CSV table of C-alpha atoms and ligand atoms in Angstrom, one decimal:
chain,number,residue,atom,x,y,z
A,1,MET,CA,11.0,-17.2,-8.6
A,2,THR,CA,12.0,-14.9,-11.4
A,3,VAL,CA,9.3,-12.4,-12.0
A,4,HIS,CA,9.1,-10.9,-15.3
A,5,HIS,CA,5.8,-8.8,-15.2
A,6,HIS,CA,5.3,-6.1,-12.5
A,7,PRO,CA,2.6,-3.8,-11.5
A,8,PRO,CA,2.9,-0.1,-13.0
A,9,ASP,CA,5.0,2.2,-10.7
A,10,GLU,CA,1.9,4.6,-10.2
A,11,LEU,CA,0.0,1.5,-8.8
A,12,LEU,CA,3.0,0.8,-6.2
A,13,GLY,CA,2.9,4.5,-5.5
A,14,ALA,CA,-0.8,4.3,-4.9
A,15,PHE,CA,-0.4,1.0,-2.7
A,16,ALA,CA,2.3,2.8,-0.5
A,17,ALA,CA,0.2,6.1,-0.4
A,18,GLY,CA,-2.7,3.9,1.0
A,19,THR,CA,-5.0,5.5,-1.7
A,20,ILE,CA,-6.4,2.3,-3.5
A,21,ASP,CA,-9.2,-0.1,-2.3
A,22,LEU,CA,-9.1,-3.2,-0.3
A,23,GLY,CA,-9.6,-5.4,-3.4
A,24,GLN,CA,-6.9,-3.7,-5.5
A,25,HIS,CA,-4.5,-3.8,-2.2
A,26,VAL,CA,-5.0,-7.5,-2.0
A,27,ALA,CA,-3.8,-7.9,-5.5
A,28,ILE,CA,-0.7,-5.9,-5.1
A,29,ALA,CA,0.2,-7.3,-1.6
A,30,THR,CA,0.1,-10.5,-3.3
A,31,HIS,CA,2.6,-9.8,-5.9
A,32,LEU,CA,4.8,-8.1,-3.2
A,33,VAL,CA,4.8,-11.6,-1.5
A,34,GLY,CA,6.9,-12.9,-4.4
A,35,CYS,CA,8.7,-9.7,-5.6
A,36,ALA,CA,11.5,-8.2,-4.0
A,37,LYS,CA,12.0,-5.6,-6.4
A,38,CYS,CA,8.4,-4.2,-5.9
A,39,ARG,CA,8.8,-4.6,-2.2
A,40,GLY,CA,11.9,-2.2,-2.7
A,41,ALA,CA,10.0,0.1,-4.7
A,42,VAL,CA,7.2,0.3,-2.1
A,43,ARG,CA,9.6,1.1,0.6
A,44,ALA,CA,11.2,3.8,-1.5
A,45,MET,CA,7.6,5.2,-2.1
A,46,GLU,CA,7.0,5.1,1.6
A,47,HIS,CA,9.9,7.3,1.9
A,48,VAL,CA,8.5,9.6,-0.5
A,49,GLY,CA,5.5,9.6,2.0
A,50,GLY,CA,7.8,10.4,4.7
A,51,ALA,CA,9.6,13.4,2.5
A,52,VAL,CA,6.2,14.8,1.6
A,53,LEU,CA,4.8,14.5,5.2
A,54,ALA,CA,7.9,16.1,6.7
A,55,ALA,CA,7.9,19.1,4.2
A,56,LEU,CA,4.0,19.9,4.8
A,57,PRO,CA,3.1,23.1,6.2
A,58,PRO,CA,2.1,22.6,10.0
A,59,SER,CA,-1.4,23.1,11.4
A,60,ALA,CA,-1.6,24.4,14.8
A,61,MET,CA,-2.6,21.5,17.2
A,62,SER,CA,-5.7,22.3,19.4
A,63,ASP,CA,-5.1,23.9,22.9
A,64,GLY,CA,-4.2,21.1,25.5
A,65,SER,CA,-3.6,18.2,23.0
A,66,PHE,CA,-0.3,17.6,24.0
A,67,GLU,CA,-1.0,17.6,27.8
A,68,ALA,CA,-3.9,15.4,27.2
A,69,LEU,CA,-1.8,12.9,25.1
A,70,GLN,CA,1.0,13.0,28.1
A,71,ARG,CA,-1.8,11.7,30.5
A,72,ARG,CA,-2.3,8.8,27.9
A,73,LEU,CA,1.1,8.1,27.9
A,74,ASP,CA,1.3,7.4,31.5
A,75,GLU,CA,-1.3,4.5,31.2
A,76,ALA,CA,0.1,3.4,28.0
A,77,SER,CA,1.8,-0.1,27.9
A,78,GLU,CA,4.6,-0.9,25.5
A,79,THR,CA,3.9,-2.6,22.2
A,80,SER,CA,7.0,-4.9,22.0
A,81,ALA,CA,6.0,-7.5,19.2
A,82,PRO,CA,4.3,-6.7,15.9
A,83,VAL,CA,0.6,-7.7,15.9
A,84,GLN,CA,0.3,-11.3,14.5
A,85,ARG,CA,-2.3,-12.9,12.3
A,86,ARG,CA,-3.5,-16.2,13.3
A,87,GLY,CA,-6.2,-17.3,10.7
A,88,ARG,CA,-5.7,-20.6,8.4
A,89,ALA,CA,-8.0,-19.4,5.6
A,90,PHE,CA,-6.6,-20.2,2.2
A,91,SER,CA,-3.6,-21.6,3.7
A,92,ASP,CA,-3.7,-24.6,1.0
A,93,VAL,CA,-2.9,-22.0,-1.7
A,94,PRO,CA,0.6,-20.8,-1.6
A,95,GLY,CA,1.9,-17.5,-2.3
A,96,LEU,CA,-0.9,-15.3,-0.7
A,97,PRO,CA,-0.5,-12.6,1.7
A,98,GLU,CA,-0.8,-13.5,5.4
A,99,PHE,CA,-3.6,-11.2,6.3
A,100,LEU,CA,-5.8,-13.4,3.9
A,101,GLY,CA,-5.7,-16.0,6.6
A,102,SER,CA,-8.3,-14.4,8.9
A,103,TYR,CA,-10.9,-13.7,6.0
A,104,PRO,CA,-13.8,-16.1,5.5
A,105,ASP,CA,-12.5,-19.2,3.9
A,106,SER,CA,-14.3,-20.4,0.9
A,107,SER,CA,-14.2,-23.5,-1.5
A,108,TRP,CA,-13.6,-24.1,-5.1
A,109,ARG,CA,-16.6,-24.1,-7.3
A,110,TRP,CA,-16.9,-25.3,-10.9
A,111,ILE,CA,-17.7,-22.5,-13.4
A,112,ALA,CA,-16.7,-23.9,-16.6
A,113,PRO,CA,-15.0,-26.8,-18.0
A,114,LYS,CA,-11.6,-27.3,-16.6
A,115,VAL,CA,-12.2,-23.9,-14.6
A,116,HIS,CA,-13.0,-23.3,-11.0
A,117,LEU,CA,-13.4,-20.2,-8.8
A,118,ARG,CA,-12.9,-19.6,-5.2
A,119,PRO,CA,-14.3,-16.3,-3.8
A,120,ILE,CA,-12.3,-14.2,-1.5
A,121,ARG,CA,-14.9,-12.2,0.5
A,122,LEU,CA,-13.5,-8.9,1.5
A,123,PRO,CA,-14.3,-7.6,5.1
A,124,GLU,CA,-15.5,-4.3,3.7
A,125,PRO,CA,-17.4,-3.4,0.6
A,126,SER,CA,-15.3,-2.7,-2.3
A,127,ALA,CA,-15.7,-1.8,-6.0
A,128,THR,CA,-13.0,-4.5,-6.8
A,129,ARG,CA,-14.1,-8.1,-6.4
A,130,VAL,CA,-11.3,-10.7,-5.7
A,131,PHE,CA,-11.1,-14.3,-6.4
A,132,LEU,CA,-8.9,-17.3,-6.9
A,133,LEU,CA,-9.0,-19.0,-10.4
A,134,LYS,CA,-7.8,-22.4,-11.2
A,135,SER,CA,-7.6,-23.8,-14.6
A,136,SER,CA,-6.3,-27.1,-15.9
A,137,PRO,CA,-3.7,-27.4,-18.3
A,138,GLY,CA,-4.6,-26.7,-21.9
A,139,THR,CA,-7.5,-24.7,-20.9
A,140,ARG,CA,-8.3,-21.7,-23.2
A,141,MET,CA,-10.2,-19.2,-21.3
A,142,ILE,CA,-13.6,-18.3,-22.8
A,143,GLU,CA,-13.3,-15.0,-24.7
A,144,HIS,CA,-14.3,-12.3,-22.7
A,145,THR,CA,-14.2,-8.4,-22.5
A,146,HIS,CA,-14.6,-6.2,-19.4
A,147,THR,CA,-15.7,-2.8,-18.6
A,148,GLY,CA,-13.1,-2.0,-16.0
A,149,PHE,CA,-9.6,-3.4,-15.0
A,150,GLU,CA,-8.5,-6.7,-14.1
A,151,MET,CA,-5.5,-7.5,-12.0
A,152,THR,CA,-4.0,-11.1,-12.3
A,153,CYS,CA,-1.2,-12.5,-10.1
A,154,VAL,CA,-0.1,-15.9,-11.0
A,155,LEU,CA,0.5,-18.1,-7.9
A,156,SER,CA,1.4,-21.5,-9.6
A,157,GLY,CA,1.3,-22.7,-13.1
A,158,SER,CA,1.3,-20.2,-16.0
A,159,PHE,CA,-0.7,-18.9,-18.9
A,160,VAL,CA,0.2,-17.1,-22.1
A,161,HIS,CA,-1.6,-14.3,-24.1
A,162,ALA,CA,-0.5,-11.7,-26.6
A,163,GLY,CA,1.4,-9.8,-23.9
A,164,GLY,CA,3.9,-12.7,-23.1
A,165,GLN,CA,3.9,-15.8,-20.7
A,166,PHE,CA,3.0,-15.2,-17.1
A,167,GLY,CA,4.4,-17.5,-14.4
A,168,PRO,CA,4.6,-17.8,-10.6
A,169,GLY,CA,4.9,-14.3,-9.1
A,170,ASP,CA,3.9,-12.5,-12.5
A,171,PHE,CA,1.3,-9.6,-12.4
A,172,ASP,CA,-0.9,-8.9,-15.4
A,173,LEU,CA,-3.0,-5.6,-15.6
A,174,GLY,CA,-5.7,-5.7,-18.2
A,175,ASP,CA,-8.3,-3.1,-19.1
A,176,GLY,CA,-11.3,-2.9,-21.3
A,177,SER,CA,-9.2,-2.5,-24.3
A,178,VAL,CA,-7.5,-5.8,-24.0
A,179,ASP,CA,-8.7,-8.6,-25.9
A,180,HIS,CA,-8.2,-11.8,-23.6
A,181,ASP,CA,-7.2,-15.0,-25.7
A,182,ILE,CA,-5.5,-16.8,-22.6
A,183,ARG,CA,-4.3,-20.2,-22.9
A,184,ILE,CA,-2.9,-22.2,-19.8
A,185,ASP,CA,0.5,-23.7,-21.1
A,186,SER,CA,1.8,-25.0,-17.9
A,187,VAL,CA,1.8,-29.0,-16.9
A,188,ASP,CA,-0.1,-28.4,-13.7
A,189,ASP,CA,-3.0,-26.5,-13.0
A,190,CYS,CA,-2.6,-22.6,-13.1
A,191,ILE,CA,-3.9,-20.7,-10.0
A,192,CYS,CA,-4.3,-17.0,-10.1
A,193,LEU,CA,-5.4,-14.3,-7.8
A,194,VAL,CA,-7.8,-11.9,-9.7
A,195,ALA,CA,-8.9,-8.6,-8.6
A,196,MET,CA,-11.7,-7.1,-11.0
A,197,GLN,CA,-13.4,-3.9,-11.3
A,198,GLY,CA,-16.5,-3.4,-13.7
A,199,ASP,CA,-18.4,-6.1,-15.5
A,200,LEU,CA,-17.1,-9.3,-17.1
A,201,LYS,CA,-18.8,-10.1,-20.4
A,202,LEU,CA,-18.4,-13.5,-21.9
A,203,ASN,CA,-18.8,-13.6,-25.7
A,204,GLY,CA,-20.4,-16.3,-27.6
A,205,VAL,CA,-23.2,-18.8,-26.9
A,206,LEU,CA,-21.3,-20.8,-24.3
A,207,GLY,CA,-20.4,-17.6,-22.8
A,208,ARG,CA,-24.0,-16.4,-22.6
A,209,LEU,CA,-24.8,-19.8,-21.2
A,210,LEU,CA,-22.2,-19.4,-18.4
A,211,GLN,CA,-22.6,-16.0,-17.6
A,212,PRO,CA,-25.0,-16.2,-14.7
A,213,LEU,CA,-22.6,-18.9,-13.0
A,214,ILE,CA,-19.8,-16.6,-12.8
A,215,ARG,CA,-21.7,-13.9,-10.7
A,216,MET,CA,-20.5,-13.8,-7.1
B,1,MET,CA,37.7,17.7,8.8
B,2,LEU,CA,37.5,14.3,7.4
B,3,ASN,CA,33.8,13.9,7.2
B,4,GLU,CA,31.6,15.8,5.2
B,5,THR,CA,29.4,18.0,7.1
B,6,PRO,CA,25.8,16.5,6.6
B,7,ASP,CA,23.4,19.3,5.4
B,8,ASN,CA,20.8,20.2,7.9
B,9,GLU,CA,18.2,18.1,6.4
B,10,THR,CA,20.3,14.8,6.6
B,11,SER,CA,20.9,15.7,10.3
B,12,ASP,CA,17.3,16.1,10.7
B,13,ALA,CA,16.4,12.8,9.4
B,14,ALA,CA,19.1,11.2,11.8
B,15,ARG,CA,18.1,13.3,14.8
B,16,TRP,CA,14.5,11.9,14.4
B,17,ALA,CA,15.6,8.5,14.4
B,18,ARG,CA,17.6,9.1,17.5
B,19,LEU,CA,14.7,10.6,19.1
B,20,ILE,CA,12.4,7.7,18.2
B,21,GLU,CA,15.3,5.4,19.6
B,22,ALA,CA,15.3,7.5,22.9
B,23,VAL,CA,11.5,6.9,23.3
B,24,ALA,CA,12.0,3.3,22.7
B,25,ILE,CA,15.0,2.8,25.1
B,26,ARG,CA,14.5,5.2,27.7
B,27,ARG,CA,10.9,6.2,27.3
B,28,ASP,CA,12.3,9.8,27.1
B,29,ARG,CA,9.6,12.4,27.1
B,30,GLU,CA,11.7,15.1,25.9
B,31,ALA,CA,12.4,13.4,22.9
B,32,PHE,CA,8.7,12.7,22.3
B,33,ALA,CA,7.9,16.2,23.1
B,34,ALA,CA,10.2,17.1,20.1
B,35,LEU,CA,8.8,14.4,18.0
B,36,PHE,CA,5.2,15.8,18.7
B,37,ARG,CA,6.3,19.4,18.0
B,38,HIS,CA,7.3,18.4,14.6
B,39,PHE,CA,5.3,15.9,13.4
B,40,ALA,CA,1.8,16.1,14.9
B,41,PRO,CA,1.0,19.5,13.1
B,42,ARG,CA,2.1,18.1,9.8
B,43,ILE,CA,0.1,14.9,10.1
B,44,LYS,CA,-2.8,17.2,10.9
B,45,THR,CA,-2.3,18.8,7.7
B,46,LEU,CA,-1.9,15.6,5.8
B,47,MET,CA,-5.3,14.5,7.5
B,48,GLN,CA,-7.0,17.8,6.5
B,49,ARG,CA,-5.8,17.5,3.0
B,50,SER,CA,-7.1,14.1,2.7
B,51,GLY,CA,-10.5,15.4,3.6
B,52,ALA,CA,-10.6,15.0,7.4
B,53,SER,CA,-12.6,17.7,9.5
B,54,GLU,CA,-10.3,19.9,11.6
B,55,GLN,CA,-11.3,18.1,14.8
B,56,LEU,CA,-10.8,14.7,13.2
B,57,ALA,CA,-7.4,15.5,11.8
B,58,ASP,CA,-6.5,16.9,15.2
B,59,GLU,CA,-7.5,13.5,16.9
B,60,LEU,CA,-5.8,11.3,14.4
B,61,ALA,CA,-2.5,13.4,14.8
B,62,GLN,CA,-2.8,12.9,18.5
B,63,GLU,CA,-3.4,9.2,17.9
B,64,ALA,CA,-0.6,8.9,15.3
B,65,LEU,CA,1.8,10.4,18.1
B,66,PHE,CA,0.5,8.1,20.6
B,67,LEU,CA,1.2,5.0,18.5
B,68,VAL,CA,4.7,6.6,17.9
B,69,TRP,CA,5.2,6.3,21.6
B,70,SER,CA,3.7,2.8,22.2
B,71,LYS,CA,5.5,1.3,19.0
B,72,ALA,CA,8.7,3.1,19.2
B,73,SER,CA,10.6,0.0,20.0
B,74,LEU,CA,9.4,-1.6,16.7
B,75,PHE,CA,11.1,1.1,14.7
B,76,ASP,CA,14.1,-0.2,13.1
B,77,PRO,CA,16.4,2.5,11.7
B,78,LYS,CA,18.1,0.1,9.3
B,79,SER,CA,14.9,-0.7,7.4
B,80,ALA,CA,12.8,2.6,7.9
B,81,GLY,CA,13.5,6.3,7.9
B,82,ALA,CA,12.2,8.1,10.8
B,83,ALA,CA,9.8,10.3,8.6
B,84,ALA,CA,8.7,7.1,6.4
B,85,TRP,CA,8.0,5.2,9.6
B,86,ILE,CA,5.7,8.0,10.9
B,87,PHE,CA,4.1,8.5,7.6
B,88,THR,CA,3.2,4.8,7.4
B,89,ILE,CA,1.6,5.0,11.0
B,90,ALA,CA,-0.6,8.4,9.7
B,91,ARG,CA,-1.5,6.4,6.6
B,92,ASN,CA,-2.6,3.3,8.3
B,93,LEU,CA,-4.8,5.5,10.7
B,94,ARG,CA,-6.3,7.5,7.7
B,95,ILE,CA,-7.4,4.3,6.4
B,96,ASP,CA,-9.0,3.1,9.6
B,97,ALA,CA,-10.7,6.4,10.0
B,98,LEU,CA,-12.1,5.9,6.5
B,99,ARG,CA,-13.4,2.5,7.5
B,100,ARG,CA,-15.2,3.7,10.6
B,101,GLN,CA,-16.9,6.7,8.6
B,102,LYS,CA,-18.2,4.1,6.4
B,103,ARG,CA,-19.2,2.1,9.5
B,104,ILE,CA,-17.4,-0.7,8.4
B,105,PRO,CA,-16.8,-2.9,11.7
B,106,ALA,CA,-13.1,-3.4,12.0
B,107,SER,CA,-12.3,-6.7,13.9
B,108,ASP,CA,-9.7,-4.7,15.5
B,109,THR,CA,-7.8,-1.5,15.2
B,110,SER,CA,-4.5,-2.9,13.7
B,111,GLU,CA,-6.2,-4.5,10.6
B,112,THR,CA,-5.0,-2.0,8.4
B,113,GLU,CA,-1.3,-2.5,9.8
B,114,LEU,CA,-1.5,-6.2,9.1
B,115,GLU,CA,-2.7,-5.5,5.5
B,116,PHE,CA,0.5,-3.8,5.0
B,117,GLN,CA,2.9,-6.2,6.8
B,118,ARG,CA,5.4,-7.7,4.3
B,119,ASP,CA,8.1,-10.2,4.8
B,120,GLU,CA,10.9,-8.0,3.8
B,121,GLY,CA,13.4,-10.9,3.4
B,122,PRO,CA,17.1,-9.9,3.4
B,123,LEU,CA,17.5,-6.4,3.0
B,124,PRO,CA,19.9,-4.9,0.3
B,125,ASP,CA,23.4,-4.4,1.9
B,126,ALA,CA,23.0,-1.7,4.6
B,127,GLY,CA,26.1,-0.1,3.3
B,128,VAL,CA,23.9,2.9,2.6
B,129,ALA,CA,22.5,4.6,5.8
B,130,THR,CA,18.7,5.3,5.9
B,131,SER,CA,19.4,8.9,6.5
B,132,GLN,CA,21.2,8.9,3.2
B,133,ILE,CA,18.5,7.3,1.5
B,134,GLU,CA,16.2,9.7,2.8
B,135,ALA,CA,18.5,12.5,1.7
B,136,ARG,CA,18.5,10.6,-1.6
B,137,VAL,CA,14.6,10.8,-1.7
B,138,ARG,CA,14.7,14.6,-0.9
B,139,ASP,CA,17.1,15.0,-4.0
B,140,ALA,CA,15.1,12.9,-6.3
B,141,LEU,CA,11.8,14.8,-5.3
B,142,SER,CA,13.5,17.9,-6.0
B,143,LEU,CA,14.5,17.2,-9.3
B,144,LEU,CA,11.0,16.6,-10.2
B,145,PRO,CA,9.4,19.3,-12.4
B,146,ASP,CA,6.9,21.3,-10.5
B,147,GLU,CA,3.9,20.1,-12.2
B,148,GLN,CA,5.0,16.1,-11.3
B,149,MET,CA,5.7,17.1,-8.0
B,150,ARG,CA,2.4,18.6,-7.2
B,151,VAL,CA,0.7,15.4,-8.6
B,152,VAL,CA,2.9,13.0,-6.4
B,153,GLU,CA,2.2,15.1,-3.3
B,154,LEU,CA,-1.6,14.9,-4.0
B,155,SER,CA,-1.3,11.5,-4.9
B,156,PHE,CA,-0.3,10.8,-1.0
B,157,PHE,CA,-3.6,12.7,0.2
B,158,HIS,CA,-6.4,11.6,-1.7
B,159,GLU,CA,-8.5,8.3,-1.4
B,160,THR,CA,-9.5,8.2,-5.1
B,161,ALA,CA,-6.5,9.7,-6.1
B,162,HIS,CA,-6.7,10.3,-9.8
B,163,ALA,CA,-10.1,11.8,-10.4
B,164,GLU,CA,-9.7,14.2,-7.3
B,165,ILE,CA,-6.4,15.5,-8.5
B,166,ALA,CA,-7.5,16.2,-11.8
B,167,ARG,CA,-10.2,18.3,-9.9
B,168,ALA,CA,-7.7,20.0,-7.6
B,169,LEU,CA,-5.4,20.8,-10.2
B,170,ASP,CA,-8.1,21.7,-13.0
B,171,ILE,CA,-6.5,19.4,-15.4
B,172,PRO,CA,-7.6,16.5,-17.4
B,173,LEU,CA,-7.5,12.9,-15.7
B,174,GLY,CA,-5.4,11.6,-18.4
B,175,THR,CA,-2.8,14.3,-17.7
B,176,VAL,CA,-3.0,13.4,-14.0
B,177,LYS,CA,-2.2,9.7,-14.8
B,178,SER,CA,0.7,10.6,-17.4
B,179,ARG,CA,2.5,13.1,-14.9
B,180,LEU,CA,2.0,10.6,-12.1
B,181,ARG,CA,3.5,7.9,-14.4
B,182,LEU,CA,6.5,9.9,-15.3
B,183,ALA,CA,7.1,11.1,-11.9
B,184,MET,CA,6.9,7.5,-10.3
B,185,ALA,CA,9.4,6.3,-13.3
B,186,ARG,CA,11.8,9.0,-12.5
B,187,LEU,CA,11.7,8.6,-8.8
B,188,ARG,CA,11.9,4.9,-9.3
B,189,ASN,CA,15.1,5.5,-11.6
B,190,LEU,CA,16.6,7.9,-8.8
B,191,LEU,CA,15.9,5.4,-6.2
B,192,ASP,CA,16.7,2.0,-7.8
B,193,ASP,CA,20.0,1.7,-6.0
B,194,PHE,CA,18.3,1.3,-2.8
B,195,SER,CA,15.6,-1.2,-3.8
C,1,LIG,ZN1,7.3,-6.7,-9.0
């Protein structure tokens, strides 16, 4: 898979620092599934985190904390294998990070001609909403604007807009200033994972009719 | 001498890796005590700067070192530096703690760890030792202008990073974003050989 469009470095840094909300985390983690370059960048940023940690001034630990910990060690068993996820949710959609497997599964629902949506319900409240979007070839996305950002990860198929062509593995970051005139140009369905903050506004008469349907 | 003498910091990094391995292989209490002495007080600082109370920060630092003990055998010195590995343990604990504060029922405490699990695939040729990567990261950081370094440091503490950094440094939000972008781009360039 050749990836052409990546998340900005500061977003990868925030991912490694653990300072973004779960909805954004899901979008970056999805990109990392298919992008070795950004996995390397995140690893490098974790090294930066280690360097920052190791260079911090120490704060004295409370009295007896080491002794208390030692007593715990006596009873501790050794963890020899990484924790494994077993859930099977969304397993029919290729390219998603494994941890989504234990989220509540959902089914595709029709939201517009040739467009289906499948919500990903996060286990914690998040300002960012996450969903899968499946569009048929030739679909033009309804003209829309949004008040917050929108992260899109292509899982299969492709689309084009003014910023270029986006295929499997590609990451597109849009904000309110971008006018999205998106066209699906692949032969097969285009499936994307979208993480979105803020309100989505559909323009035009059709858009206003559909508005209530895209609420989740 | 044929070998270059490693500088103190490089040998520190290699020493921490050896200590973690001693814990993994021999359940070495002295090695663990040395890791505790260095990292627990710094994790406590990290937690406090991230907004935790002194007591919570103390508890989280102890918990982090407990995980260093119980997960030591999972540490792979070829793919992670010791400090980076301990940082990720602390980071995940901080996220778990924030969830508990918001009373989000976690199905288990390793939730965050799973969310960060990545299938790394084949790692770049391990011709470069992890301790050298760590030294390179420190060099890269030391080459950053102070104002960018401050933003990078703070970006590792705060949950709602940008707005709080702007407040902490008393600079506009846009400046935080541009400094962070510049810093990350520079670090990325300096570190690209390894990724
Ligand atoms: Zn990438």
